[in-house]
Amino acid sequence: MSTSVILPSNRHNAMQYQPSPLHSNKGMKPCQDAKRNGSFVTTLPYELVSEIFTMLSMKQTVQCIQICQSWRSFILSWGGLWRELSDSTCDFVRDLAPYKHHLQGRQVKTLSLHVRKRRKQNKEINFLYLHNCSQVQTADLHCGFPGRSFMRLLRLIGPSLRVLQLRVHTSPSPDITLDLILRGCTSLEHLTIYTAWSVPLYNVDTLKWNFTEHPRLASFSMYMHGRTGNMPLGHLLQSLPCLRRISINPYDFRDTNAVLQSLYQCGPALETIHFGYDSKTWTGGPISGIGLRQFLLGELTGVDESNIIPFIRKHHRTLQVIDMKFVQKLTNETTAHMAMLPFPCLQRISLGMIDVAQKQLVMHDLSSFLRGAPNLEKIHLYALPTATDTIFRLLGGLHHLHTLEVAFCDDVTPDALLQFIYHSATEQRLKRLSLQGMDAVNNIVLNAINAKLFHLETLDVSECLSINDAGLHLFSRSL
């Protein structure tokens, strides 16, 4: 069984040396080693030196200016110094003041603002205007701006933005915010708007939604935690003709069935639909235009299956990921349609907490479904009473399966697990196996896993009460 060691790789911790304070550049002299042997910034290729300094944060890079003349000369002329401005790593208004004549604002491509104090926000915006930081492509704003300050910031960086993330956004209201973004950020491709539960609620019934058509927005994520009121999702989708990926929170909408209907009717070009509580954010990825590829639903209540089945029937040949967990009122009607259709491109399936009134019928449907999805690579079954010995025998025949997660499925026997483990396809390809809370996992099954699954990298047998201390001790000794 192979093991792996993951070493930390954090660019902000890459440098432990702490040079002199940022503004103590008086009396700085060239390094003696640089005179005698040549500093590495003058002897190594430019691309390699640039890569070295790229591993540091802006604060650490500015500190390196204090080392010697050769370092100072290189860093101040290196365009990568100004690639990112973030007030979470340093106070760039204060720390960059000594180098204001060297600052090349148009080279700033990434901007991250976390300051909450209004006075400090105005200073940072004034700094951006003073140095003409008008070519920012990625902005991550972790603070609420007053409406006037937000508009002023968008006037500067909006036309060049491609990725925008608003975190803990409080002001202006979401309808005004979205309208400002769609109007002012004409090159925007990826947008995320997030508000925490702790933000006070306002009267959502007074929101007036007005969507300007946007020619380039490809992905949209919104998690406002019940602060969108009567937002007309269908009108938003119609104003975004290039939208390919959408991620929305069910708690933002009063009628989940109406949301699913809008997604089906007004989003024919969507490639990814995520309608669940856990947030998803995209910062890139190819757009193929082949149809719906990812269909993810989670924590939905009161859903009518007639609004889910049309997605499966229409896109079964292009779907690559299906994730349906904690969807109330999801029954054997959905699995029956899945059993009748082929899924030639499907790579990942997650099913959990399905209401099964007819257990044997659903088990037969899942068996037929697995036969029609031969290219499955990842399978996750959670608290699914239809996950029986028959299902596990079919799983052993999936020649592309490398990840299997089965949790709290009580109807599986140890014999079925052993047959799955000893199957040749399982032995050769399985890399990650999770059997959390499975009573069928005992000492014999654990020893079989150790003996046969040579390529296994991750194993989870937590809450498996049939394993005793002797079995764990024997397993740990063989690692």
Short mmCIF file of C-alpha atoms in Angstrom, two decimals:
data_model
loop_
_atom_site.label_atom_id
_atom_site.label_comp_id
_atom_site.label_asym_id
_atom_site.label_seq_id
_atom_site.Cartn_x
_atom_site.Cartn_y
_atom_site.Cartn_z
CA MET A 1 0.00 0.00 0.00
CA SER A 2 1.47 3.30 -1.05
CA THR A 3 1.71 6.28 1.25
CA SER A 4 2.13 9.93 0.50
CA VAL A 5 3.57 12.83 2.44
CA ILE A 6 2.24 16.31 1.76
CA LEU A 7 4.59 19.13 2.60
CA PRO A 8 3.21 22.63 3.19
CA SER A 9 3.62 24.98 0.27
CA ASN A 10 2.51 28.45 1.30
CA ARG A 11 3.97 31.36 -0.57
CA HIS A 12 3.41 33.61 2.44
CA ASN A 13 5.54 31.31 4.63
CA ALA A 14 8.23 30.68 2.05
CA MET A 15 10.61 33.15 3.61
CA GLN A 16 11.48 33.03 7.31
CA TYR A 17 14.18 35.70 7.25
CA GLN A 18 12.92 39.06 8.51
CA PRO A 19 15.04 41.95 7.24
CA SER A 20 15.04 45.45 8.57
CA PRO A 21 11.82 47.52 8.73
CA LEU A 22 10.38 48.69 5.45
CA HIS A 23 11.39 52.32 5.77
CA SER A 24 14.91 51.86 7.13
CA ASN A 25 16.74 52.27 3.82
CA LYS A 26 19.10 54.98 5.04
CA GLY A 27 22.75 54.06 4.84
CA MET A 28 22.09 50.95 2.75
CA LYS A 29 25.30 49.65 1.14
CA PRO A 30 25.90 47.08 -1.55
CA CYS A 31 26.38 43.53 -0.28
CA GLN A 32 30.01 42.51 0.04
CA ASP A 33 29.14 39.07 -1.38
CA ALA A 34 27.54 40.74 -4.39
CA LYS A 35 30.77 42.65 -5.06
CA ARG A 36 32.99 39.62 -4.58
CA ASN A 37 30.95 36.74 -6.04
CA GLY A 38 28.01 38.41 -7.71
CA SER A 39 24.49 38.35 -6.29
CA PHE A 40 22.23 35.58 -7.52
CA VAL A 41 19.91 38.19 -9.05
CA THR A 42 22.74 39.12 -11.45
CA THR A 43 24.13 35.63 -12.08
CA LEU A 44 20.96 33.54 -12.50
CA PRO A 45 18.68 33.79 -15.54
CA TYR A 46 16.00 36.47 -15.28
CA GLU A 47 13.16 33.92 -15.53
CA LEU A 48 14.53 31.91 -12.60
CA VAL A 49 15.04 34.98 -10.38
CA SER A 50 11.54 36.15 -11.25
CA GLU A 51 10.13 32.77 -10.27
CA ILE A 52 11.95 32.92 -6.90
CA PHE A 53 10.49 36.30 -5.99
CA THR A 54 7.06 35.24 -7.20
CA MET A 55 6.95 32.77 -4.29
CA LEU A 56 6.97 35.66 -1.81
CA SER A 57 4.17 37.90 -0.68
CA MET A 58 4.29 41.58 -1.57
CA LYS A 59 5.33 42.47 1.99
CA GLN A 60 8.22 40.00 1.91
CA THR A 61 9.31 41.20 -1.52
CA VAL A 62 9.35 44.83 -0.36
CA GLN A 63 11.42 43.74 2.63
CA CYS A 64 13.93 42.19 0.24
CA ILE A 65 14.54 45.67 -1.20
CA GLN A 66 16.47 46.40 2.01
CA ILE A 67 18.99 43.55 1.50
CA CYS A 68 21.45 45.17 -0.90
CA GLN A 69 21.75 47.40 -3.96
CA SER A 70 21.60 44.57 -6.49
CA TRP A 71 18.41 43.20 -4.95
CA ARG A 72 16.90 46.69 -4.76
CA SER A 73 17.74 47.44 -8.37
CA PHE A 74 16.22 44.19 -9.62
CA ILE A 75 13.05 44.26 -7.51
CA LEU A 76 12.16 47.89 -8.24
CA SER A 77 12.53 47.27 -11.97
CA TRP A 78 10.73 43.89 -11.82
CA GLY A 79 7.15 44.16 -13.01
CA GLY A 80 6.07 41.28 -10.78
CA LEU A 81 6.46 43.43 -7.67
CA TRP A 82 3.26 45.28 -8.46
CA ARG A 83 1.29 42.29 -9.76
CA GLU A 84 -0.80 42.11 -6.57
CA LEU A 85 -1.99 44.59 -3.97
CA SER A 86 -3.48 43.21 -0.76
CA ASP A 87 -4.12 45.00 2.51
CA SER A 88 -4.20 41.66 4.34
CA THR A 89 -0.43 41.16 3.95
CA CYS A 90 0.64 44.78 4.45
CA ASP A 91 -0.59 48.34 4.63
CA PHE A 92 0.24 49.14 1.02
CA VAL A 93 -0.75 52.81 1.35
CA ARG A 94 1.90 53.29 4.04
CA ASP A 95 4.50 50.65 3.11
CA LEU A 96 4.73 51.58 -0.56
CA ALA A 97 5.01 55.32 0.10
CA PRO A 98 8.85 55.34 -0.18
CA TYR A 99 8.59 53.68 -3.61
CA LYS A 100 5.74 55.71 -5.08
CA HIS A 101 7.96 56.92 -7.94
CA HIS A 102 8.67 53.30 -8.90
CA LEU A 103 5.10 52.05 -8.55
CA GLN A 104 3.62 51.02 -11.89
CA GLY A 105 -0.10 50.97 -11.19
CA ARG A 106 -1.10 49.57 -14.57
CA GLN A 107 0.86 46.38 -13.77
CA VAL A 108 -1.39 45.60 -10.80
CA LYS A 109 -3.52 42.65 -11.91
CA THR A 110 -4.86 41.35 -8.57
CA LEU A 111 -6.49 43.42 -5.85
CA SER A 112 -7.59 42.19 -2.42
CA LEU A 113 -9.22 44.54 0.09
CA HIS A 114 -10.20 43.49 3.63
CA VAL A 115 -10.28 46.77 5.56
CA ARG A 116 -13.66 47.59 7.12
CA LYS A 117 -13.03 51.13 8.42
CA ARG A 118 -14.49 53.70 6.04
CA ARG A 119 -11.61 56.14 6.42
CA LYS A 120 -9.06 53.48 5.57
CA GLN A 121 -11.16 52.33 2.60
CA ASN A 122 -11.16 55.86 1.18
CA LYS A 123 -7.38 56.06 1.55
CA GLU A 124 -6.92 52.81 -0.34
CA ILE A 125 -9.26 53.90 -3.15
CA ASN A 126 -7.44 57.25 -3.37
CA PHE A 127 -4.15 55.35 -3.59
CA LEU A 128 -5.48 53.24 -6.48
CA TYR A 129 -6.63 56.36 -8.32
CA LEU A 130 -3.36 58.22 -7.68
CA HIS A 131 -1.31 55.43 -9.24
CA ASN A 132 -3.82 54.66 -12.02
CA CYS A 133 -4.41 51.02 -11.06
CA SER A 134 -6.91 50.65 -13.88
CA GLN A 135 -5.87 47.26 -15.30
CA VAL A 136 -6.92 45.04 -12.39
CA GLN A 137 -8.24 41.72 -13.66
CA THR A 138 -9.05 39.95 -10.37
CA ALA A 139 -10.60 41.68 -7.33
CA ASP A 140 -11.43 40.07 -4.00
CA LEU A 141 -13.37 42.44 -1.75
CA HIS A 142 -13.91 41.13 1.78
CA CYS A 143 -15.65 44.17 3.18
CA GLY A 144 -18.80 46.19 2.77
CA PHE A 145 -18.36 49.50 0.96
CA PRO A 146 -20.67 52.49 1.15
CA GLY A 147 -22.60 52.88 -2.09
CA ARG A 148 -20.62 55.93 -3.25
CA SER A 149 -17.23 54.31 -2.50
CA PHE A 150 -18.26 51.10 -4.26
CA MET A 151 -19.32 53.03 -7.37
CA ARG A 152 -16.06 54.99 -7.33
CA LEU A 153 -14.01 51.80 -7.09
CA LEU A 154 -15.94 50.16 -9.92
CA ARG A 155 -15.38 53.18 -12.18
CA LEU A 156 -11.63 52.61 -11.87
CA ILE A 157 -11.25 48.82 -12.00
CA GLY A 158 -14.61 47.73 -13.43
CA PRO A 159 -13.84 47.94 -17.18
CA SER A 160 -10.81 45.61 -16.89
CA LEU A 161 -12.17 43.14 -14.31
CA ARG A 162 -12.55 39.50 -15.30
CA VAL A 163 -13.00 37.94 -11.84
CA LEU A 164 -14.86 39.66 -8.99
CA GLN A 165 -15.59 38.25 -5.54
CA LEU A 166 -17.64 40.20 -3.01
CA ARG A 167 -17.49 38.69 0.47
CA VAL A 168 -19.58 39.74 3.48
CA HIS A 169 -21.16 42.37 1.29
CA THR A 170 -23.59 44.68 3.11
CA SER A 171 -23.96 47.89 1.10
CA PRO A 172 -25.40 48.84 -1.26
CA SER A 173 -28.37 46.46 -1.39
CA PRO A 174 -27.99 43.37 -3.63
CA ASP A 175 -30.28 44.66 -6.38
CA ILE A 176 -28.27 47.89 -6.74
CA THR A 177 -24.97 46.02 -6.39
CA LEU A 178 -25.76 43.57 -9.16
CA ASP A 179 -27.00 46.33 -11.45
CA LEU A 180 -23.80 48.35 -10.90
CA ILE A 181 -21.65 45.33 -11.66
CA LEU A 182 -23.48 44.33 -14.83
CA ARG A 183 -23.31 47.91 -16.10
CA GLY A 184 -19.76 48.80 -15.07
CA CYS A 185 -17.83 45.54 -15.45
CA THR A 186 -18.27 44.87 -19.15
CA SER A 187 -15.36 42.39 -19.38
CA LEU A 188 -16.37 40.39 -16.29
CA GLU A 189 -16.38 36.60 -16.73
CA HIS A 190 -16.71 35.25 -13.17
CA LEU A 191 -18.78 36.80 -10.37
CA THR A 192 -19.29 35.69 -6.75
CA ILE A 193 -21.47 37.55 -4.24
CA TYR A 194 -21.50 36.23 -0.68
CA THR A 195 -23.05 37.52 2.54
CA ALA A 196 -22.61 35.86 5.93
CA TRP A 197 -25.45 34.90 8.25
CA SER A 198 -24.26 37.52 10.74
CA VAL A 199 -25.14 40.41 8.41
CA PRO A 200 -28.43 42.04 9.58
CA LEU A 201 -31.47 41.45 7.41
CA TYR A 202 -33.19 44.26 5.57
CA ASN A 203 -36.63 44.45 4.00
CA VAL A 204 -36.14 42.18 0.98
CA ASP A 205 -39.61 42.95 -0.37
CA THR A 206 -38.48 46.46 -1.27
CA LEU A 207 -35.72 45.27 -3.63
CA LYS A 208 -36.15 46.36 -7.23
CA TRP A 209 -34.27 44.03 -9.56
CA ASN A 210 -33.18 45.38 -12.93
CA PHE A 211 -30.82 43.30 -15.05
CA THR A 212 -28.72 44.80 -17.82
CA GLU A 213 -27.67 42.35 -20.52
CA HIS A 214 -24.07 41.33 -20.03
CA PRO A 215 -22.14 39.98 -23.04
CA ARG A 216 -19.37 38.00 -21.32
CA LEU A 217 -20.33 36.72 -17.87
CA ALA A 218 -19.69 32.95 -17.91
CA SER A 219 -20.08 31.93 -14.24
CA PHE A 220 -22.22 33.36 -11.46
CA SER A 221 -22.27 32.36 -7.77
CA MET A 222 -24.62 33.97 -5.25
CA TYR A 223 -25.02 33.15 -1.56
CA MET A 224 -27.01 35.86 0.20
CA HIS A 225 -28.61 33.67 2.90
CA GLY A 226 -32.20 34.72 2.40
CA ARG A 227 -31.52 38.30 1.35
CA THR A 228 -32.68 38.25 -2.27
CA GLY A 229 -36.44 38.38 -1.71
CA ASN A 230 -38.40 38.14 -4.96
CA MET A 231 -35.44 38.00 -7.31
CA PRO A 232 -36.68 36.92 -10.80
CA LEU A 233 -34.06 34.30 -11.67
CA GLY A 234 -35.52 33.75 -15.13
CA HIS A 235 -34.98 37.42 -16.07
CA LEU A 236 -31.39 37.25 -14.82
CA LEU A 237 -30.65 34.17 -16.93
CA GLN A 238 -32.11 35.83 -20.02
CA SER A 239 -29.80 38.83 -19.51
CA LEU A 240 -26.71 36.58 -19.41
CA PRO A 241 -26.53 34.87 -22.82
CA CYS A 242 -22.97 33.56 -22.24
CA LEU A 243 -23.63 32.10 -18.79
CA ARG A 244 -22.30 28.54 -18.52
CA ARG A 245 -21.99 27.95 -14.77
CA ILE A 246 -24.36 28.97 -11.98
CA SER A 247 -24.21 28.30 -8.25
CA ILE A 248 -27.06 29.48 -6.03
CA ASN A 249 -28.29 28.93 -2.49
CA PRO A 250 -31.74 27.37 -1.95
CA TYR A 251 -32.25 29.57 1.12
CA ASP A 252 -32.18 32.64 -1.13
CA PHE A 253 -35.40 31.62 -2.85
CA ARG A 254 -38.90 30.99 -1.57
CA ASP A 255 -39.86 28.39 -4.18
CA THR A 256 -37.24 25.80 -5.14
CA ASN A 257 -39.48 24.31 -7.82
CA ALA A 258 -39.77 27.71 -9.54
CA VAL A 259 -35.97 27.98 -9.50
CA LEU A 260 -35.55 24.59 -11.17
CA GLN A 261 -38.14 25.51 -13.79
CA SER A 262 -36.32 28.78 -14.54
CA LEU A 263 -32.98 26.97 -14.85
CA TYR A 264 -34.46 24.46 -17.28
CA GLN A 265 -36.40 26.95 -19.40
CA CYS A 266 -34.08 29.98 -19.39
CA GLY A 267 -30.65 28.36 -19.11
CA PRO A 268 -30.31 26.02 -22.10
CA ALA A 269 -26.59 26.79 -22.50
CA LEU A 270 -25.65 26.04 -18.87
CA GLU A 271 -22.87 23.51 -18.39
CA THR A 272 -22.87 23.45 -14.58
CA ILE A 273 -25.84 23.86 -12.25
CA HIS A 274 -25.19 23.89 -8.52
CA PHE A 275 -28.29 24.43 -6.43
CA GLY A 276 -27.23 23.75 -2.86
CA TYR A 277 -25.97 25.24 0.36
CA ASP A 278 -22.23 24.57 0.09
CA SER A 279 -20.73 27.37 -1.96
CA LYS A 280 -18.97 26.76 -5.27
CA THR A 281 -16.69 29.26 -6.92
CA TRP A 282 -15.14 29.06 -10.38
CA THR A 283 -12.16 31.04 -11.53
CA GLY A 284 -11.71 29.49 -14.93
CA GLY A 285 -12.03 26.33 -16.96
CA PRO A 286 -12.86 25.57 -20.56
CA ILE A 287 -16.27 26.26 -22.00
CA SER A 288 -17.16 23.55 -24.48
CA GLY A 289 -20.77 24.26 -25.35
CA ILE A 290 -21.61 20.54 -25.37
CA GLY A 291 -24.50 20.75 -22.91
CA LEU A 292 -25.06 20.26 -19.20
CA ARG A 293 -22.07 18.51 -17.64
CA GLN A 294 -22.52 18.96 -13.88
CA PHE A 295 -25.85 18.75 -12.09
CA LEU A 296 -25.52 19.24 -8.33
CA LEU A 297 -28.43 19.48 -5.90
CA GLY A 298 -28.20 19.59 -2.11
CA GLU A 299 -30.34 20.35 0.92
CA LEU A 300 -33.51 20.97 -1.08
CA THR A 301 -36.91 20.67 0.57
CA GLY A 302 -40.32 20.32 -1.00
CA VAL A 303 -38.95 19.54 -4.46
CA ASP A 304 -41.25 18.03 -7.05
CA GLU A 305 -39.45 15.28 -8.98
CA SER A 306 -41.11 16.44 -12.17
CA ASN A 307 -38.71 19.44 -12.08
CA ILE A 308 -35.57 17.26 -11.77
CA ILE A 309 -36.30 14.47 -14.23
CA PRO A 310 -36.35 16.78 -17.33
CA PHE A 311 -32.68 17.69 -16.72
CA ILE A 312 -31.70 14.02 -16.62
CA ARG A 313 -33.74 13.06 -19.68
CA LYS A 314 -32.40 15.95 -21.76
CA HIS A 315 -28.73 15.84 -20.78
CA HIS A 316 -28.01 12.20 -19.94
CA ARG A 317 -25.53 11.89 -22.83
CA THR A 318 -23.42 14.88 -21.75
CA LEU A 319 -23.62 14.71 -17.95
CA GLN A 320 -20.29 14.06 -16.26
CA VAL A 321 -21.29 14.71 -12.62
CA ILE A 322 -24.58 14.02 -10.84
CA ASP A 323 -24.79 14.95 -7.17
CA MET A 324 -28.11 14.59 -5.37
CA LYS A 325 -27.85 14.50 -1.57
CA PHE A 326 -30.37 15.49 1.08
CA VAL A 327 -33.06 16.17 -1.52
CA GLN A 328 -36.39 15.58 0.19
CA LYS A 329 -39.14 13.77 -1.70
CA LEU A 330 -36.68 12.25 -4.16
CA THR A 331 -38.04 8.73 -4.73
CA ASN A 332 -37.84 5.74 -7.07
CA GLU A 333 -39.39 7.79 -9.90
CA THR A 334 -36.06 9.54 -10.44
CA THR A 335 -34.01 6.34 -10.25
CA ALA A 336 -36.42 4.66 -12.68
CA HIS A 337 -35.68 7.29 -15.33
CA MET A 338 -31.95 7.02 -14.65
CA ALA A 339 -32.17 3.25 -15.19
CA MET A 340 -33.73 3.63 -18.64
CA LEU A 341 -31.12 6.05 -20.02
CA PRO A 342 -27.45 5.59 -20.96
CA PHE A 343 -24.84 7.86 -19.37
CA PRO A 344 -21.76 7.41 -21.58
CA CYS A 345 -19.86 10.44 -20.19
CA LEU A 346 -20.77 10.15 -16.51
CA GLN A 347 -17.68 10.14 -14.29
CA ARG A 348 -19.04 10.92 -10.81
CA ILE A 349 -22.29 10.09 -9.03
CA SER A 350 -23.32 11.04 -5.49
CA LEU A 351 -26.59 9.84 -4.00
CA GLY A 352 -27.76 10.13 -0.43
CA MET A 353 -30.83 10.13 1.78
CA ILE A 354 -33.27 9.14 -0.98
CA ASP A 355 -36.79 8.35 0.21
CA VAL A 356 -37.26 4.76 -0.94
CA ALA A 357 -40.77 3.49 -0.52
CA GLN A 358 -40.06 0.52 -2.82
CA LYS A 359 -36.60 -0.69 -1.86
CA GLN A 360 -36.31 -3.66 -4.23
CA LEU A 361 -37.46 -1.59 -7.20
CA VAL A 362 -34.92 1.15 -6.51
CA MET A 363 -32.15 -1.44 -6.07
CA HIS A 364 -33.03 -2.86 -9.51
CA ASP A 365 -33.00 0.65 -10.99
CA LEU A 366 -29.55 1.42 -9.54
CA SER A 367 -28.22 -1.86 -10.92
CA SER A 368 -29.49 -0.98 -14.39
CA PHE A 369 -28.10 2.55 -14.02
CA LEU A 370 -24.59 1.27 -13.19
CA ARG A 371 -24.62 -0.93 -16.28
CA GLY A 372 -25.43 2.14 -18.38
CA ALA A 373 -22.60 4.21 -16.89
CA PRO A 374 -19.44 2.20 -17.63
CA ASN A 375 -17.03 5.16 -17.30
CA LEU A 376 -17.75 6.01 -13.67
CA GLU A 377 -14.62 7.05 -11.77
CA LYS A 378 -16.03 8.34 -8.47
CA ILE A 379 -19.05 7.03 -6.55
CA HIS A 380 -20.44 8.36 -3.27
CA LEU A 381 -23.39 6.61 -1.58
CA TYR A 382 -24.57 8.03 1.73
CA ALA A 383 -27.19 6.40 3.98
CA LEU A 384 -28.70 4.64 1.01
CA PRO A 385 -30.68 1.53 2.03
CA THR A 386 -30.63 0.26 -1.55
CA ALA A 387 -26.83 -0.10 -1.48
CA THR A 388 -26.85 -3.90 -1.10
CA ASP A 389 -24.60 -6.83 -2.02
CA THR A 390 -25.87 -6.74 -5.62
CA ILE A 391 -24.76 -3.14 -6.02
CA PHE A 392 -21.29 -3.91 -4.65
CA ARG A 393 -20.82 -6.79 -7.08
CA LEU A 394 -21.57 -4.42 -9.94
CA LEU A 395 -19.14 -1.83 -8.54
CA GLY A 396 -16.33 -4.36 -8.83
CA GLY A 397 -16.84 -4.51 -12.58
CA LEU A 398 -16.36 -0.78 -13.19
CA HIS A 399 -12.94 -0.63 -14.84
CA HIS A 400 -12.43 3.13 -14.37
CA LEU A 401 -13.47 3.38 -10.72
CA HIS A 402 -10.69 4.90 -8.57
CA THR A 403 -12.70 6.53 -5.74
CA LEU A 404 -15.48 4.89 -3.73
CA GLU A 405 -17.16 6.47 -0.70
CA VAL A 406 -19.90 4.48 1.00
CA ALA A 407 -21.21 5.67 4.37
CA PHE A 408 -23.83 4.23 6.74
CA CYS A 409 -25.22 1.72 4.24
CA ASP A 410 -26.30 -1.04 6.63
CA ASP A 411 -27.52 -3.67 4.15
CA VAL A 412 -24.08 -4.62 2.82
CA THR A 413 -22.50 -7.86 4.08
CA PRO A 414 -18.79 -8.64 4.64
CA ASP A 415 -18.88 -11.23 1.83
CA ALA A 416 -19.95 -8.58 -0.70
CA LEU A 417 -17.12 -6.29 0.42
CA LEU A 418 -14.59 -9.12 0.05
CA GLN A 419 -15.82 -9.90 -3.47
CA PHE A 420 -15.46 -6.23 -4.37
CA ILE A 421 -11.93 -6.06 -2.91
CA TYR A 422 -10.73 -9.22 -4.67
CA HIS A 423 -12.07 -8.15 -8.07
CA SER A 424 -9.21 -7.57 -10.52
CA ALA A 425 -10.44 -4.13 -11.63
CA THR A 426 -10.65 -2.99 -7.99
CA GLU A 427 -7.14 -4.21 -7.22
CA GLN A 428 -5.59 -2.37 -10.15
CA ARG A 429 -7.31 1.03 -10.04
CA LEU A 430 -8.84 1.87 -6.65
CA LYS A 431 -6.93 4.71 -4.96
CA ARG A 432 -9.39 6.13 -2.44
CA LEU A 433 -11.81 4.08 -0.35
CA SER A 434 -14.13 5.33 2.38
CA LEU A 435 -16.36 2.92 4.31
CA GLN A 436 -17.45 5.20 7.13
CA GLY A 437 -19.96 3.73 9.58
CA MET A 438 -20.19 0.41 7.72
CA ASP A 439 -20.96 -2.50 10.08
CA ALA A 440 -19.81 -4.94 7.41
CA VAL A 441 -16.20 -3.78 7.78
CA ASN A 442 -14.51 -6.18 10.22
CA ASN A 443 -10.97 -7.43 10.82
CA ILE A 444 -11.14 -9.84 7.87
CA VAL A 445 -12.22 -7.08 5.47
CA LEU A 446 -9.50 -4.78 6.80
CA ASN A 447 -6.83 -7.43 6.26
CA ALA A 448 -8.10 -8.04 2.72
CA ILE A 449 -7.85 -4.32 1.95
CA ASN A 450 -4.25 -4.34 3.17
CA ALA A 451 -3.36 -7.46 1.22
CA LYS A 452 -4.98 -6.72 -2.15
CA LEU A 453 -5.38 -2.98 -2.71
CA PHE A 454 -1.77 -2.12 -3.43
CA HIS A 455 -2.54 1.22 -5.13
CA LEU A 456 -4.74 2.53 -2.33
CA GLU A 457 -3.70 6.01 -1.15
CA THR A 458 -6.54 6.94 1.22
CA LEU A 459 -8.63 4.72 3.49
CA ASP A 460 -11.40 5.81 5.88
CA VAL A 461 -12.92 3.21 8.20
CA SER A 462 -14.05 5.60 10.93
CA GLU A 463 -17.11 4.59 12.96
CA CYS A 464 -16.80 0.97 11.78
CA LEU A 465 -17.68 -0.71 15.08
CA SER A 466 -16.93 -4.26 13.90
CA ILE A 467 -13.17 -3.57 13.85
CA ASN A 468 -11.44 -4.26 17.16
CA ASP A 469 -8.07 -3.17 18.54
CA ALA A 470 -6.34 -6.35 17.41
CA GLY A 471 -7.40 -5.78 13.81
CA LEU A 472 -6.24 -2.17 13.85
CA HIS A 473 -2.91 -3.14 15.43
CA LEU A 474 -2.27 -5.81 12.80
CA PHE A 475 -3.21 -3.40 10.02
CA SER A 476 -0.95 -0.62 11.32
CA ARG A 477 2.04 -2.99 11.64
CA SER A 478 1.80 -3.89 7.96
CA LEU A 479 1.94 -0.31 6.73
#
